[in-house]
Amino acid sequence: MKKTALATLIVAASSIGLTACLDGSNSSSDKVAPIPEEIAPDTRVLVLPYLQNPTQSAISVIWFTDTAVPGELVVDGVGSFASEPELVEALGYGESEIAYIHGDKNFGGIHADVTEGQAPALPYRHAVRVEGLSAATTYDYQVRQAGSETLMEAQFTTTPATGGRANIRFLAMSDMETEPESTDKIVAWGASAAAVGSGKLGTDPGTYNRMYPVDQTTGFRANIQYAMERQPDFWVIAGDLVEKGGRQLDWDEFWRHTAGEWSNIASSTPIFPALGNHENYWHPEGGSYSPPAVMRSYDKWNSYWELPRNYGTDERYEKRYYRMDYGPITLITLDSSNGDDSDPLKDTNLAIDGVQSRVPDFNRGSEQWNWAINELADAQARGQVIFVQFHHTPFGTGVHSLPSGSAGIANNEDSQSGQPMRIYHELFVRYGVTTVLAGHDELLEYVELDGVHYWDVGFAGDGLRGPGYAPTTDYVPFDQLPAQAQATHWSAHGDAPEIWNGNQLIDGGKHYGFLEVEVRPSGNEDYEVIMTPRYAFPLMDESGTVTGEFAHRQYNKVVRVPVER
């Protein structure tokens, strides 16, 4: 039921100002009269309104334009408020990006309207936080942008009261790694070796060079359409949202999918992201994982997201790890980007200098570790159903589940291994974490260990690789898993065999998708958590040619977990 509420408007004039409005203060600013439509210059909306940081009494609406003309947010039953646009210089373009826009390989037509040889205009950020709302209430809203014919309409819903009993549905995915090059770019699609009489976690040698039938752009778009159909309360992305965190074109592509020409899922579904290794990466102009590259990449990350504060000692730790409460759910997001630089066995990225790049360590005794203990203990004491997300999957069988080291994948070592994140397992068991959501291996994979349910949800829209890294190495690190994890292991690669009718795929195999998580009240105080992996299946005709249509399906692995409070 929609309710009328008094609201205060907090307009962020800077990222510092945005942070300040999340500390529980009652600061507000006066309404700003919008520029009359008839005198406003032509304005393009570059990123449609998207939702951030919902609580039981507040929510933020953010959008981007190409001029400094204020926009107007109208919330049904609450009021009308003007934005104060802020120029965001961190969202600029490098020379290679300008060359790509005007080159002959811009198959997706990104920024096709930009004058030859020029860069797209720097964007202006509009951020409006509305407070004084009612818990668990849906509001209609509009964003009107003077100088633009675009009228944006959607709904947002505030969270249930923390600890309140509610039925919640959210989606989890990772590793979409958006970039303009995803259009017309298909990926390797290895099949399980079980079909040829070998182990199910191996890859059929006949499929080493087999390519997926649709490109990455098409696959991710189909995935998002399925996600929207499920009407989630919020959306968790466990890292690698973009291919290169320091490259603006890759962020532009992400918003085309989520708050742009291809969908507006983010206009009604708040996103809670974690940083992946690709969010710390910039190439070719920035030196991969060099400190300037990591810093530039963080500046872009910081410009887009408004997330709960962690009050870290370094301002650049903000938005890297945080806690979110959504009724009976607590989501703890950790930053697995960097560990102990002096010990490869305690580091997930041997190329990042954590001190110079101002990236927090995650290891025992670090600031992030101690923060996690405090938040997990508090959530457990409040009887919350606890979920944790970070990027580097700790218990997997993919290339990034090889032992940590610099010897190379061909020698069965990986410089970006997820194994160091196993250090948190003891905390997850101690504080009753139900589920851990991760990615990085680009698998759909599950294990249960000591009552904690681990998912790799890295099948959103990029790679569709299998375990190991065939054909570079035929070693699959299944033996690296603890015995209980081996006994409970499931993967789309090995446990959802492809079913063919001649050249036509009928069912099964690994496809782009997401994990759906439902938290349902059970009895007077308890809950049941139901986890269902779903996927967008590309339909084929009898000749094996894709039709352009997708069927919405689920895998044969539904995990139900009773949670006692």
C-alpha positions as a printed NumPy array, in Angstrom:
array([[  0.   ,   0.   ,   0.   ],
       [  1.326,   3.44 ,  -0.905],
       [  1.485,   5.934,   1.948],
       [  1.954,   9.682,   2.121],
       [  5.056,  10.666,   4.052],
       [  6.917,  13.804,   4.955],
       [ 10.268,  13.77 ,   3.223],
       [ 13.481,  15.706,   3.333],
       [ 15.641,  16.086,   0.274],
       [ 19.363,  15.584,   0.446],
       [ 21.075,  16.53 ,  -2.782],
       [ 24.672,  15.393,  -3.017],
       [ 26.928,  18.14 ,  -4.309],
       [ 29.931,  15.833,  -4.116],
       [ 30.887,  12.296,  -3.167],
       [ 31.907,  13.69 ,   0.236],
       [ 28.489,  15.241,   0.654],
       [ 26.844,  11.981,  -0.305],
       [ 28.789,  10.124,   2.319],
       [ 27.869,  12.675,   4.942],
       [ 24.161,  12.121,   4.433],
       [ 24.504,   8.44 ,   5.31 ],
       [ 25.73 ,   8.935,   8.871],
       [ 22.294,   9.282,  10.436],
       [ 22.235,  13.092,  10.44 ],
       [ 19.111,  15.072,   9.63 ],
       [ 20.829,  17.448,   7.261],
       [ 18.779,  18.671,   4.321],
       [ 18.886,  21.382,   1.712],
       [ 16.251,  23.683,   0.31 ],
       [ 14.368,  22.803,  -2.802],
       [ 15.916,  24.215,  -5.956],
       [ 13.556,  25.578,  -8.571],
       [ 14.013,  23.723, -11.87 ],
       [ 14.802,  25.609, -15.046],
       [ 11.65 ,  26.162, -17.122],
       [ 11.465,  23.742, -20.017],
       [ 11.159,  26.474, -22.618],
       [ 14.537,  28.045, -21.746],
       [ 16.518,  24.909, -20.879],
       [ 19.235,  23.866, -23.364],
       [ 18.9  ,  20.532, -25.11 ],
       [ 19.815,  17.843, -22.602],
       [ 20.4  ,  14.135, -23.023],
       [ 19.849,  11.649, -20.233],
       [ 22.974,   9.471, -20.311],
       [ 22.02 ,   7.05 , -17.525],
       [ 18.397,   6.582, -16.571],
       [ 17.419,   6.97 , -12.901],
       [ 18.599,   4.093, -10.763],
       [ 18.055,   3.254,  -7.095],
       [ 20.656,   3.145,  -4.36 ],
       [ 20.966,   2.525,  -0.64 ],
       [ 17.344,   1.821,   0.357],
       [ 16.445,   1.755,   4.031],
       [ 13.117,   1.497,   5.81 ],
       [ 12.695,   5.283,   5.662],
       [ 14.851,   6.538,   2.767],
       [ 16.177,   5.845,  -0.703],
       [ 18.409,   7.569,  -3.27 ],
       [ 17.639,   8.151,  -6.945],
       [ 20.617,   8.871,  -9.237],
       [ 20.832,   9.745, -12.921],
       [ 23.313,  11.351, -15.343],
       [ 22.912,  13.973, -18.068],
       [ 25.168,  15.796, -20.523],
       [ 24.34 ,  19.32 , -19.277],
       [ 24.191,  21.069, -15.911],
       [ 20.433,  21.582, -16.163],
       [ 18.672,  20.524, -12.924],
       [ 16.139,  17.732, -13.12 ],
       [ 13.05 ,  17.15 , -11.038],
       [ 12.185,  14.075,  -8.985],
       [  8.481,  13.668,  -8.264],
       [  7.504,  11.031,  -5.684],
       [  3.812,  10.22 ,  -5.515],
       [  2.353,  11.34 ,  -2.189],
       [  5.654,  12.789,  -1.021],
       [  6.648,  15.801,  -3.112],
       [  8.664,  17.258,  -5.941],
       [ 12.376,  18.032,  -5.663],
       [ 14.995,  19.515,  -7.984],
       [ 18.473,  18.068,  -8.351],
       [ 21.776,  19.93 ,  -8.217],
       [ 23.903,  18.506, -11.056],
       [ 27.585,  17.884, -10.398],
       [ 30.174,  17.569, -13.168],
       [ 32.009,  14.258, -12.745],
       [ 35.464,  14.596, -14.275],
       [ 36.415,  11.06 , -13.19 ],
       [ 34.086,   9.682, -15.864],
       [ 36.202,  10.867, -18.781],
       [ 37.609,   8.979, -21.779],
       [ 41.118,   8.016, -22.836],
       [ 42.56 ,   8.334, -26.331],
       [ 42.07 ,   4.646, -27.11 ],
       [ 38.394,   4.935, -26.172],
       [ 37.866,   7.86 , -28.534],
       [ 39.572,   5.879, -31.289],
       [ 37.288,   2.921, -30.6  ],
       [ 34.116,   5.033, -30.775],
       [ 35.05 ,   6.323, -34.225],
       [ 36.696,   3.129, -35.464],
       [ 35.357,   0.4  , -37.731],
       [ 34.909,  -2.151, -34.914],
       [ 32.269,  -0.267, -32.946],
       [ 29.698,  -2.894, -33.858],
       [ 27.352,  -1.978, -31.009],
       [ 27.25 ,   1.664, -32.075],
       [ 28.128,   3.038, -28.653],
       [ 28.212,   6.874, -28.769],
       [ 27.567,   6.734, -32.498],
       [ 26.198,  10.297, -32.402],
       [ 29.454,  11.868, -31.144],
       [ 31.22 ,  14.189, -33.603],
       [ 34.076,  12.508, -35.47 ],
       [ 37.31 ,  12.615, -33.489],
       [ 35.647,  13.969, -30.348],
       [ 35.065,  12.393, -26.932],
       [ 31.589,  12.164, -25.428],
       [ 30.714,  15.043, -23.113],
       [ 31.617,  14.687, -19.469],
       [ 28.496,  13.71 , -17.524],
       [ 26.648,  15.549, -14.778],
       [ 25.501,  13.51 , -11.81 ],
       [ 22.092,  14.045, -10.227],
       [ 21.662,  12.438,  -6.792],
       [ 18.528,  12.9  ,  -4.733],
       [ 17.956,  11.218,  -1.37 ],
       [ 14.396,  11.178,  -0.093],
       [ 13.852,  10.573,   3.619],
       [ 10.895,  10.276,   5.976],
       [  9.301,   7.411,   4.03 ],
       [  7.342,   4.467,   5.448],
       [  8.881,   1.005,   5.743],
       [  8.009,  -1.734,   3.242],
       [  6.08 ,   0.704,   1.064],
       [  6.028,   1.081,  -2.713],
       [  6.058,   4.582,  -4.222],
       [  5.593,   5.678,  -7.817],
       [  8.133,   8.234,  -8.984],
       [  8.993,  10.278, -12.048],
       [ 12.136,  12.059, -13.143],
       [ 11.58 ,  15.017, -15.437],
       [ 14.625,  16.496, -17.096],
       [ 14.303,  20.023, -18.439],
       [ 15.58 ,  20.272, -21.986],
       [ 14.844,  16.598, -22.637],
       [ 11.764,  14.873, -23.965],
       [ 12.511,  11.885, -21.761],
       [  9.987,  11.305, -18.951],
       [ 11.144,   8.497, -16.7  ],
       [  8.581,   6.645, -14.593],
       [  9.163,   3.737, -12.221],
       [  8.589,   2.542,  -8.664],
       [ 10.752,   2.079,  -5.611],
       [ 10.092,   0.173,  -2.412],
       [ 11.559,   0.903,   0.993],
       [ 12.947,  -1.981,   3.025],
       [ 11.011,  -3.766,   5.732],
       [ 12.041,  -2.852,   9.272],
       [ 15.3  ,  -4.565,  10.239],
       [ 14.423,  -7.881,  11.821],
       [ 10.842,  -7.646,  10.618],
       [  9.248, -10.785,   9.218],
       [  8.897, -10.566,   5.468],
       [  9.13 , -12.653,   2.331],
       [ 12.148, -11.407,   0.335],
       [ 13.38 , -12.338,  -3.118],
       [ 16.733, -11.209,  -4.504],
       [ 18.977, -12.173,  -7.409],
       [ 22.724, -12.793,  -7.445],
       [ 25.091, -12.887, -10.402],
       [ 28.59 , -11.809, -11.35 ],
       [ 31.133, -11.636, -14.165],
       [ 29.075,  -9.934, -16.854],
       [ 32.255,  -7.917, -17.591],
       [ 30.533,  -5.499, -19.932],
       [ 32.459,  -3.778, -22.735],
       [ 31.399,  -2.518, -26.173],
       [ 33.455,  -5.31 , -27.732],
       [ 30.922,  -7.816, -26.347],
       [ 28.726,  -7.169, -29.378],
       [ 29.482,  -9.811, -32.041],
       [ 31.944, -11.468, -29.639],
       [ 31.235, -15.084, -28.754],
       [ 33.031, -17.166, -26.147],
       [ 34.353, -20.702, -25.82 ],
       [ 31.697, -23.164, -24.675],
       [ 33.195, -26.374, -23.405],
       [ 31.004, -29.39 , -22.67 ],
       [ 31.397, -31.92 , -19.879],
       [ 33.688, -34.833, -20.634],
       [ 31.106, -37.212, -19.168],
       [ 29.497, -37.322, -22.622],
       [ 32.602, -39.069, -23.97 ],
       [ 33.013, -41.435, -21.053],
       [ 35.396, -39.374, -18.942],
       [ 35.051, -37.417, -15.687],
       [ 32.176, -34.956, -15.543],
       [ 34.429, -32.107, -14.437],
       [ 36.725, -32.54 , -17.391],
       [ 36.079, -30.888, -20.751],
       [ 35.216, -32.86 , -23.865],
       [ 38.262, -32.273, -26.142],
       [ 35.9  , -32.026, -29.093],
       [ 34.447, -28.837, -27.579],
       [ 37.684, -26.978, -26.782],
       [ 37.073, -24.666, -29.733],
       [ 33.273, -24.766, -29.761],
       [ 31.733, -21.295, -29.468],
       [ 28.506, -20.248, -27.759],
       [ 25.639, -19.647, -30.225],
       [ 24.946, -16.02 , -29.188],
       [ 27.296, -13.146, -28.428],
       [ 27.884, -11.741, -24.955],
       [ 25.724,  -8.661, -25.462],
       [ 22.774, -10.77 , -26.576],
       [ 23.283, -13.281, -23.771],
       [ 23.451, -10.664, -21.025],
       [ 20.438,  -8.815, -22.413],
       [ 18.43 , -12.049, -22.352],
       [ 19.628, -12.7  , -18.81 ],
       [ 18.489,  -9.247, -17.664],
       [ 15.07 ,  -9.726, -19.253],
       [ 14.634, -12.951, -17.3  ],
       [ 15.834, -11.221, -14.128],
       [ 13.262,  -8.453, -14.558],
       [ 10.507, -11.036, -14.984],
       [ 11.3  , -12.418, -11.511],
       [ 10.601,  -9.006,  -9.898],
       [ 13.344,  -9.134,  -7.269],
       [ 13.47 ,  -6.835,  -4.252],
       [ 17.159,  -6.165,  -4.884],
       [ 20.079,  -7.34 ,  -7.003],
       [ 23.477,  -8.544,  -5.759],
       [ 26.467,  -8.45 ,  -8.142],
       [ 29.536, -10.245,  -6.798],
       [ 32.096,  -8.362,  -8.852],
       [ 33.378,  -7.992, -12.412],
       [ 30.515,  -5.79 , -13.526],
       [ 32.751,  -4.36 , -16.255],
       [ 35.722,  -5.622, -18.231],
       [ 37.99 ,  -2.712, -17.247],
       [ 37.097,  -0.582, -14.244],
       [ 39.22 ,   2.337, -15.455],
       [ 37.716,   2.403, -18.942],
       [ 34.646,   4.609, -19.25 ],
       [ 33.233,   2.837, -22.308],
       [ 32.85 ,  -0.35 , -20.276],
       [ 30.806,   1.474, -17.628],
       [ 28.709,   3.088, -20.351],
       [ 27.993,  -0.4  , -21.665],
       [ 26.952,  -1.598, -18.2  ],
       [ 24.384,   1.18 , -17.923],
       [ 23.077,   0.521, -21.433],
       [ 22.077,  -2.882, -20.098],
       [ 20.709,  -1.82 , -16.707],
       [ 19.546,   1.813, -16.898],
       [ 19.554,   2.672, -20.572],
       [ 18.439,   1.652, -24.014],
       [ 18.338,  -2.104, -23.345],
       [ 16.586,  -2.223, -19.949],
       [ 15.758,  -0.154, -16.888],
       [ 15.965,  -2.878, -14.247],
       [ 18.033,  -0.603, -12.004],
       [ 15.23 ,   1.998, -11.991],
       [ 13.127,  -0.252,  -9.765],
       [ 15.66 ,  -2.749,  -8.355],
       [ 18.493,  -1.471,  -6.115],
       [ 21.926,  -2.882,  -6.939],
       [ 24.381,  -3.96 ,  -4.23 ],
       [ 27.75 ,  -4.542,  -5.943],
       [ 31.098,  -5.93 ,  -4.836],
       [ 34.41 ,  -5.038,  -6.444],
       [ 35.988,  -7.718,  -8.599],
       [ 39.492,  -7.785,  -9.946],
       [ 38.232,  -6.136, -13.151],
       [ 36.901,  -3.138, -11.18 ],
       [ 40.54 ,  -2.469, -10.211],
       [ 41.88 ,  -2.792, -13.759],
       [ 42.684,  -0.31 , -16.528],
       [ 44.245,  -1.101, -19.869],
       [ 45.87 ,  -0.173, -22.203],
       [ 46.519,   3.401, -21.084],
       [ 46.684,   2.812, -17.355],
       [ 49.131,  -0.009, -16.781],
       [ 46.799,  -2.887, -15.86 ],
       [ 46.879,  -3.152, -12.032],
       [ 49.388,  -0.355, -11.414],
       [ 48.536,   2.099,  -8.602],
       [ 47.374,   4.79 , -11.085],
       [ 45.139,   2.214, -12.775],
       [ 43.609,   1.039,  -9.504],
       [ 43.102,   4.622,  -8.308],
       [ 41.464,   5.696, -11.567],
       [ 39.226,   2.651, -11.5  ],
       [ 38.126,   3.375,  -7.934],
       [ 37.301,   6.969,  -8.879],
       [ 34.821,   5.667, -11.445],
       [ 33.379,   3.142,  -8.975],
       [ 33.014,   5.877,  -6.368],
       [ 31.189,   8.12 ,  -8.848],
       [ 28.39 ,   5.638,  -9.486],
       [ 27.595,   3.948,  -6.186],
       [ 26.021,   5.24 ,  -2.995],
       [ 26.471,   2.495,  -0.424],
       [ 26.335,   2.232,   3.382],
       [ 29.417,   3.553,   5.146],
       [ 32.072,   1.413,   6.807],
       [ 33.937,   4.355,   8.416],
       [ 37.316,   3.033,   7.259],
       [ 40.518,   4.844,   8.199],
       [ 41.142,   5.552,   4.513],
       [ 38.356,   7.305,   2.588],
       [ 39.14 ,   5.018,  -0.358],
       [ 38.057,   2.024,   1.728],
       [ 34.499,   3.359,   1.569],
       [ 32.196,   1.475,  -0.835],
       [ 34.665,  -1.412,  -0.939],
       [ 33.048,  -3.272,   1.968],
       [ 29.738,  -2.532,   3.675],
       [ 26.678,  -3.928,   5.434],
       [ 23.083,  -3.764,   4.2  ],
       [ 19.995,  -4.792,   6.185],
       [ 16.81 ,  -5.657,   4.323],
       [ 14.122,  -6.766,   6.774],
       [ 15.207, -10.191,   8.094],
       [ 18.276, -10.25 ,   5.794],
       [ 21.755,  -8.908,   6.426],
       [ 24.114,  -8.745,   3.443],
       [ 27.808,  -8.338,   4.253],
       [ 29.888,  -7.278,   1.245],
       [ 33.658,  -7.773,   1.482],
       [ 36.445,  -6.573,  -0.782],
       [ 38.571,  -9.55 ,  -1.815],
       [ 40.712,  -7.463,  -4.192],
       [ 43.946,  -7.577,  -2.223],
       [ 45.561,  -9.456,   0.615],
       [ 49.006,  -9.673,   2.149],
       [ 51.385,  -8.532,  -0.583],
       [ 54.314, -10.287,   1.118],
       [ 52.735, -13.754,   1.019],
       [ 51.14 , -15.185,  -2.179],
       [ 49.167, -17.693,  -0.094],
       [ 47.376, -14.758,   1.561],
       [ 46.816, -12.635,  -1.549],
       [ 44.192, -12.823,  -4.287],
       [ 45.957, -10.516,  -6.741],
       [ 49.742, -10.58 ,  -6.865],
       [ 49.797,  -7.561,  -9.207],
       [ 48.097,  -5.069,  -6.857],
       [ 50.218,  -3.064,  -4.406],
       [ 47.671,  -2.592,  -1.635],
       [ 49.494,   0.23 ,   0.142],
       [ 50.243,   2.324,  -2.952],
       [ 46.799,   1.665,  -4.443],
       [ 44.975,   2.186,  -1.119],
       [ 43.165,  -1.15 ,  -1.296],
       [ 42.341,  -2.792,   2.061],
       [ 43.827,  -6.109,   3.135],
       [ 41.26 ,  -8.787,   3.974],
       [ 43.422, -11.045,   6.157],
       [ 43.137, -11.907,   9.836],
       [ 43.731,  -8.869,  12.05 ],
       [ 43.287,  -6.332,   9.245],
       [ 40.875,  -3.423,   9.459],
       [ 38.445,  -5.15 ,   7.112],
       [ 38.679,  -8.445,   9.038],
       [ 37.882,  -6.746,  12.356],
       [ 35.023,  -4.817,  10.767],
       [ 33.589,  -8.082,   9.4  ],
       [ 33.714,  -9.736,  12.835],
       [ 31.805,  -6.843,  14.412],
       [ 29.111,  -6.778,  11.736],
       [ 28.686, -10.561,  11.604],
       [ 28.422, -10.795,  15.384],
       [ 25.861,  -7.999,  15.505],
       [ 23.75 ,  -9.533,  12.729],
       [ 23.828, -12.917,  14.462],
       [ 22.806, -11.375,  17.791],
       [ 19.835,  -9.719,  16.074],
       [ 18.694, -13.03 ,  14.588],
       [ 19.231, -11.95 ,  10.978],
       [ 19.509, -14.355,   8.038],
       [ 23.08 , -13.605,   6.971],
       [ 24.467, -13.577,   3.428],
       [ 28.014, -12.627,   2.425],
       [ 29.294, -11.621,  -1.002],
       [ 32.747, -11.005,  -2.425],
       [ 34.356, -11.724,  -5.773],
       [ 37.016, -14.443,  -5.427],
       [ 35.291, -17.8  ,  -4.921],
       [ 37.154, -19.739,  -2.208],
       [ 35.939, -23.301,  -2.905],
       [ 35.751, -23.875,  -6.645],
       [ 37.2  , -25.931,  -9.482],
       [ 37.969, -23.236, -12.032],
       [ 41.159, -21.574, -13.18 ],
       [ 41.119, -19.176, -10.224],
       [ 40.747, -22.081,  -7.806],
       [ 44.274, -23.233,  -8.588],
       [ 46.79 , -22.77 ,  -5.759],
       [ 48.003, -19.209,  -5.403],
       [ 51.354, -18.446,  -6.991],
       [ 53.168, -16.875,  -9.909],
       [ 54.231, -20.022, -11.796],
       [ 51.36 , -19.614, -14.276],
       [ 48.19 , -21.49 , -15.169],
       [ 50.095, -23.954, -17.368],
       [ 52.026, -24.909, -14.23 ],
       [ 48.836, -25.133, -12.155],
       [ 49.299, -21.894, -10.206],
       [ 47.239, -18.738, -10.469],
       [ 48.248, -15.179,  -9.574],
       [ 44.601, -14.322,  -8.841],
       [ 43.518, -17.352,  -6.832],
       [ 40.419, -17.349,  -4.654],
       [ 41.883, -19.856,  -2.203],
       [ 43.181, -17.149,   0.181],
       [ 39.551, -16.16 ,   0.924],
       [ 39.121, -19.502,   2.696],
       [ 40.46 , -17.742,   5.766],
       [ 36.935, -16.364,   6.341],
       [ 35.285, -19.787,   6.553],
       [ 35.877, -20.012,  10.302],
       [ 34.024, -16.708,  10.761],
       [ 31.149, -17.772,   8.534],
       [ 30.662, -20.934,  10.582],
       [ 31.013, -19.153,  13.928],
       [ 28.471, -16.45 ,  13.099],
       [ 25.916, -18.592,  11.305],
       [ 26.268, -17.339,   7.733],
       [ 23.724, -19.082,   5.528],
       [ 25.152, -18.401,   2.061],
       [ 28.305, -16.974,   0.469],
       [ 27.978, -15.521,  -3.049],
       [ 31.081, -15.161,  -5.21 ],
       [ 32.31 , -15.358,  -8.81 ],
       [ 35.668, -15.052, -10.572],
       [ 35.851, -18.647, -11.924],
       [ 32.967, -17.837, -14.314],
       [ 31.223, -21.055, -13.35 ],
       [ 27.854, -21.932, -11.901],
       [ 29.036, -24.025,  -9.005],
       [ 27.907, -24.979,  -5.488],
       [ 29.364, -26.629,  -2.397],
       [ 28.173, -26.936,   1.195],
       [ 30.793, -26.932,   3.909],
       [ 30.087, -26.99 ,   7.669],
       [ 26.58 , -25.68 ,   7.1  ],
       [ 27.683, -22.737,   4.905],
       [ 26.417, -22.77 ,   1.322],
       [ 28.884, -21.428,  -1.253],
       [ 27.83 , -20.42 ,  -4.78 ],
       [ 29.913, -19.229,  -7.708],
       [ 27.401, -17.136,  -9.671],
       [ 29.86 , -16.003, -12.354],
       [ 27.687, -16.87 , -15.343],
       [ 26.002, -13.513, -15.953],
       [ 27.213, -12.568, -19.418],
       [ 30.894, -13.132, -20.157],
       [ 32.82 , -16.404, -20.167],
       [ 31.158, -19.834, -20.192],
       [ 34.282, -21.768, -19.322],
       [ 34.4  , -25.111, -17.579],
       [ 36.479, -26.323, -14.616],
       [ 40.237, -26.031, -14.906],
       [ 41.367, -24.076, -17.947],
       [ 41.263, -26.407, -20.918],
       [ 43.189, -26.687, -23.108],
       [ 45.965, -24.686, -21.396],
       [ 45.936, -27.228, -18.581],
       [ 43.884, -30.358, -18.047],
       [ 44.254, -30.123, -14.264],
       [ 40.942, -29.511, -12.478],
       [ 41.599, -28.54 ,  -8.835],
       [ 38.789, -30.687,  -7.416],
       [ 41.314, -32.291,  -5.074],
       [ 41.953, -28.837,  -3.594],
       [ 38.469, -28.892,  -2.041],
       [ 37.898, -30.208,   1.495],
       [ 36.298, -33.675,   1.562],
       [ 32.863, -32.365,   2.564],
       [ 32.923, -29.815,  -0.251],
       [ 33.833, -32.584,  -2.712],
       [ 30.878, -34.639,  -1.491],
       [ 28.396, -31.763,  -1.891],
       [ 29.79 , -30.288,  -5.102],
       [ 27.436, -29.466,  -8.   ],
       [ 28.059, -27.544, -11.217],
       [ 26.139, -26.715, -14.365],
       [ 29.112, -27.964, -16.368],
       [ 29.125, -31.444, -14.862],
       [ 25.603, -32.012, -13.546],
       [ 23.345, -30.53 , -16.238],
       [ 24.275, -32.59 , -19.318],
       [ 23.445, -31.253, -22.759],
       [ 20.584, -32.988, -24.583],
       [ 20.761, -32.813, -28.373],
       [ 18.432, -33.799, -31.185],
       [ 20.892, -33.893, -34.034],
       [ 22.173, -30.305, -34.393],
       [ 19.456, -28.876, -32.159],
       [ 20.152, -28.37 , -28.445],
       [ 17.026, -29.355, -26.55 ],
       [ 18.07 , -28.793, -22.941],
       [ 20.935, -28.706, -20.489],
       [ 24.427, -27.275, -20.609],
       [ 25.834, -24.068, -19.252],
       [ 24.122, -20.802, -20.191],
       [ 23.869, -17.204, -18.995],
       [ 21.788, -16.811, -15.864],
       [ 21.513, -15.92 , -12.175],
       [ 20.824, -17.364,  -8.747],
       [ 17.423, -16.544,  -7.291],
       [ 17.278, -16.441,  -3.485],
       [ 14.006, -16.43 ,  -1.567],
       [ 13.807, -15.924,   2.189],
       [ 10.43 , -17.054,   3.507],
       [  9.035, -16.992,   7.065],
       [  8.632, -20.475,   8.523],
       [  6.632, -21.099,  11.68 ],
       [  6.508, -18.362,  14.287],
       [ 10.136, -17.226,  14.188],
       [ 12.193, -19.271,  11.733],
       [ 12.905, -18.883,   8.012],
       [ 13.48 , -21.041,   4.974],
       [ 16.011, -19.985,   2.345],
       [ 15.355, -21.34 ,  -1.157],
       [ 18.112, -20.954,  -3.761],
       [ 17.306, -21.653,  -7.417],
       [ 19.785, -21.211, -10.293],
       [ 17.981, -19.965, -13.419],
       [ 19.16 , -19.438, -16.987],
       [ 18.172, -18.   , -20.362],
       [ 18.184, -20.862, -22.868],
       [ 18.769, -19.895, -26.544],
       [ 16.226, -21.683, -28.716],
       [ 17.43 , -23.364, -31.916],
       [ 15.692, -24.65 , -35.006],
       [ 16.264, -28.181, -36.309],
       [ 19.385, -27.105, -38.189],
       [ 20.986, -25.813, -34.983],
       [ 20.572, -22.122, -35.841],
       [ 19.467, -19.898, -32.97 ],
       [ 16.057, -18.308, -33.498],
       [ 16.696, -15.159, -31.459],
       [ 14.244, -16.28 , -28.778],
       [ 15.077, -17.518, -25.278],
       [ 13.294, -19.878, -22.916],
       [ 13.401, -19.095, -19.199],
       [ 14.468, -22.208, -17.306],
       [ 15.959, -23.376, -14.043],
       [ 18.665, -25.926, -13.287],
       [ 18.022, -29.159, -11.455],
       [ 19.625, -27.869,  -8.268],
       [ 17.271, -26.186,  -5.802],
       [ 18.807, -25.808,  -2.337],
       [ 16.465, -25.378,   0.651],
       [ 17.964, -24.335,   3.977],
       [ 16.009, -24.013,   7.25 ],
       [ 17.27 , -21.108,   9.36 ],
       [ 16.438, -21.097,  13.054],
       [ 16.317, -17.77 ,  14.836]])
